[in-house]
Protein backbone atom coordinates (compact mmCIF):
# COMPACT_ATOMS: atom_id res chain seq x y z
CA UNK A 1 22.00 127.53 82.50
CA UNK A 2 21.33 125.43 85.66
CA UNK A 3 21.89 122.16 83.75
CA UNK A 4 25.73 122.51 83.83
CA UNK A 5 25.87 124.05 87.29
CA UNK A 6 28.06 122.59 89.96
CA UNK A 7 27.36 123.01 93.71
CA UNK A 8 30.31 124.68 95.43
CA UNK A 9 31.33 126.03 98.83
CA UNK A 10 32.16 129.77 98.71
CA UNK A 11 34.25 131.71 101.13
CA UNK A 12 34.52 135.49 100.56
CA UNK A 13 36.83 137.71 102.66
CA UNK A 14 36.63 141.44 102.13
CA UNK A 15 38.81 144.11 103.63
CA UNK A 16 37.66 147.72 103.31
CA UNK A 17 39.69 150.86 104.04
CA UNK A 18 37.39 153.87 104.31
CA UNK A 19 38.19 157.13 106.02
CA UNK A 20 41.25 155.54 107.70
CA UNK A 21 39.16 152.68 109.21
CA UNK A 22 39.61 149.07 108.16
CA UNK A 23 36.65 146.69 108.31
CA UNK A 24 36.62 142.92 107.57
CA UNK A 25 33.70 140.89 106.20
CA UNK A 26 33.58 137.17 105.85
CA UNK A 27 30.88 135.23 103.97
CA UNK A 28 30.77 131.43 103.95
CA UNK A 29 27.83 130.07 101.93
CA UNK A 30 26.95 127.31 99.44
CA UNK A 31 26.81 128.43 95.85
CA UNK A 32 26.67 127.38 92.26
CA UNK A 33 29.41 127.47 89.59
CA UNK A 34 28.36 127.56 85.94
CA UNK A 35 30.41 127.78 82.78
CA UNK A 36 28.82 129.01 79.57
CA UNK A 37 31.19 129.19 76.62
CA UNK A 38 34.31 130.77 77.99
CA UNK A 39 32.51 132.79 80.69
CA UNK A 40 32.22 131.60 84.29
CA UNK A 41 29.45 132.44 86.75
CA UNK A 42 29.51 132.04 90.51
CA UNK A 43 26.21 132.61 92.41
CA UNK A 44 25.71 132.60 96.13
CA UNK A 45 23.77 134.43 98.82
CA UNK A 46 25.01 136.68 101.59
CA UNK A 47 23.16 136.29 104.86
CA UNK A 48 21.97 139.65 106.24
CA UNK A 49 20.34 140.61 109.50
CA UNK A 50 16.70 139.58 110.17
CA UNK A 51 17.03 136.42 108.10
CA UNK A 52 17.31 138.49 104.87
CA UNK A 53 19.68 137.64 101.98
CA UNK A 54 21.55 139.45 99.27
CA UNK A 55 22.08 137.66 96.02
CA UNK A 56 25.62 137.83 94.65
CA UNK A 57 26.71 137.01 91.15
CA UNK A 58 30.28 137.04 90.03
CA UNK A 59 30.93 136.70 86.25
CA UNK A 60 34.35 136.25 84.73
CA UNK A 61 34.20 137.00 81.02
CA UNK A 62 36.35 135.37 78.37
CA UNK A 63 38.27 138.61 78.19
CA UNK A 64 39.16 138.45 81.93
CA UNK A 65 36.79 141.23 82.91
CA UNK A 66 35.03 140.54 86.19
CA UNK A 67 31.44 141.69 86.90
CA UNK A 68 30.17 141.82 90.44
CA UNK A 69 26.41 142.08 90.97
CA UNK A 70 24.80 142.35 94.45
CA UNK A 71 21.06 142.60 95.02
CA UNK A 72 19.47 143.04 98.48
CA UNK A 73 15.74 143.34 97.92
CA UNK A 74 14.99 143.94 101.57
CA UNK A 75 17.15 147.15 101.60
CA UNK A 76 16.27 148.19 98.00
CA UNK A 77 19.99 148.20 97.11
CA UNK A 78 21.58 146.71 93.95
CA UNK A 79 25.12 147.31 92.79
CA UNK A 80 26.85 146.35 89.55
CA UNK A 81 30.66 146.85 89.41
CA UNK A 82 33.15 145.96 86.74
CA UNK A 83 36.83 145.11 87.15
CA UNK A 84 39.53 145.05 84.45
CA UNK A 85 43.15 144.66 85.49
CA UNK A 86 44.83 148.09 85.82
CA UNK A 87 41.91 149.86 84.27
CA UNK A 88 39.04 152.22 85.23
CA UNK A 89 35.46 150.98 84.84
CA UNK A 90 32.00 152.47 85.33
CA UNK A 91 29.30 150.87 87.46
CA UNK A 92 26.38 151.88 89.58
CA UNK A 93 24.48 151.55 92.85
CA UNK A 94 20.71 151.44 92.54
CA UNK A 95 18.96 152.80 95.66
CA UNK A 96 15.38 153.62 96.47
CA UNK A 97 16.27 157.25 95.74
CA UNK A 98 17.83 156.65 92.29
CA UNK A 99 20.98 155.48 90.67
CA UNK A 100 24.46 156.57 91.90
CA UNK A 101 27.26 156.23 89.33
CA UNK A 102 30.22 154.51 90.80
CA UNK A 103 33.62 153.85 89.29
CA UNK A 104 36.33 151.37 90.02
CA UNK A 105 40.03 151.23 89.37
CA UNK A 106 41.39 147.71 89.53
CA UNK A 107 44.85 147.77 91.06
CA UNK A 108 45.21 144.01 90.79
CA UNK A 109 43.05 141.01 89.78
CA UNK A 110 43.77 137.32 89.68
CA UNK A 111 41.46 134.53 88.59
CA UNK A 112 42.53 130.90 88.90
CA UNK A 113 40.25 127.85 88.28
CA UNK A 114 41.17 124.18 88.54
CA UNK A 115 38.77 121.79 86.87
CA UNK A 116 39.43 118.43 88.63
CA UNK A 117 38.39 118.73 91.35
CA UNK A 118 36.67 122.01 90.71
CA UNK A 119 38.08 124.91 92.76
CA UNK A 120 39.35 128.35 92.30
CA UNK A 121 39.98 131.83 93.54
CA UNK A 122 39.07 135.34 92.41
CA UNK A 123 41.14 138.16 93.98
CA UNK A 124 40.43 141.76 93.23
CA UNK A 125 42.19 144.85 94.79
CA UNK A 126 40.32 148.00 93.75
CA UNK A 127 39.49 151.63 94.55
CA UNK A 128 35.79 152.59 94.69
CA UNK A 129 35.27 155.98 93.09
CA UNK A 130 32.34 158.41 93.44
CA UNK A 131 32.26 161.92 91.85
CA UNK A 132 36.02 161.55 90.93
CA UNK A 133 36.94 160.87 94.59
CA UNK A 134 38.22 157.53 95.96
CA UNK A 135 35.76 156.64 98.70
CA UNK A 136 37.41 153.35 99.70
CA UNK A 137 40.09 150.74 98.96
CA UNK A 138 38.91 147.15 98.79
CA UNK A 139 40.47 143.72 98.89
CA UNK A 140 38.09 141.06 97.59
CA UNK A 141 39.23 137.44 98.22
CA UNK A 142 36.90 134.71 97.02
CA UNK A 143 37.71 130.99 97.08
CA UNK A 144 35.37 128.19 96.00
CA UNK A 145 35.49 124.43 95.83
CA UNK A 146 33.17 121.60 94.81
């Protein structure tokens, strides 16, 4: 898989609305873009406190479904979320205490990739759902370029 990987610069901006409070997160990191068949993979790390890192993998399937996997070994947290335009999906959060089932509803999603020079964006607006309740509204804005 690494043989056809391209080094890219990744910028991820997240806006979260939870309990009436908006928070912003910005991640700027080097990453790798890989295409296998019609699926695309984007890997990068998120720098955490105490020089720790979380590994992030974004997969865009040939059907347009987006998978978002985040693993932070230092905090024993791993999440896997799925996004399909205007649909509900099931995912989960793995904690040291067990697995929490999480759902998403994708209000909007856009994936654009330009091959020469390689660049693109992945935008997802979604609701995060736990136990049939919306626990937050998220705006995920990722851009990358070689």
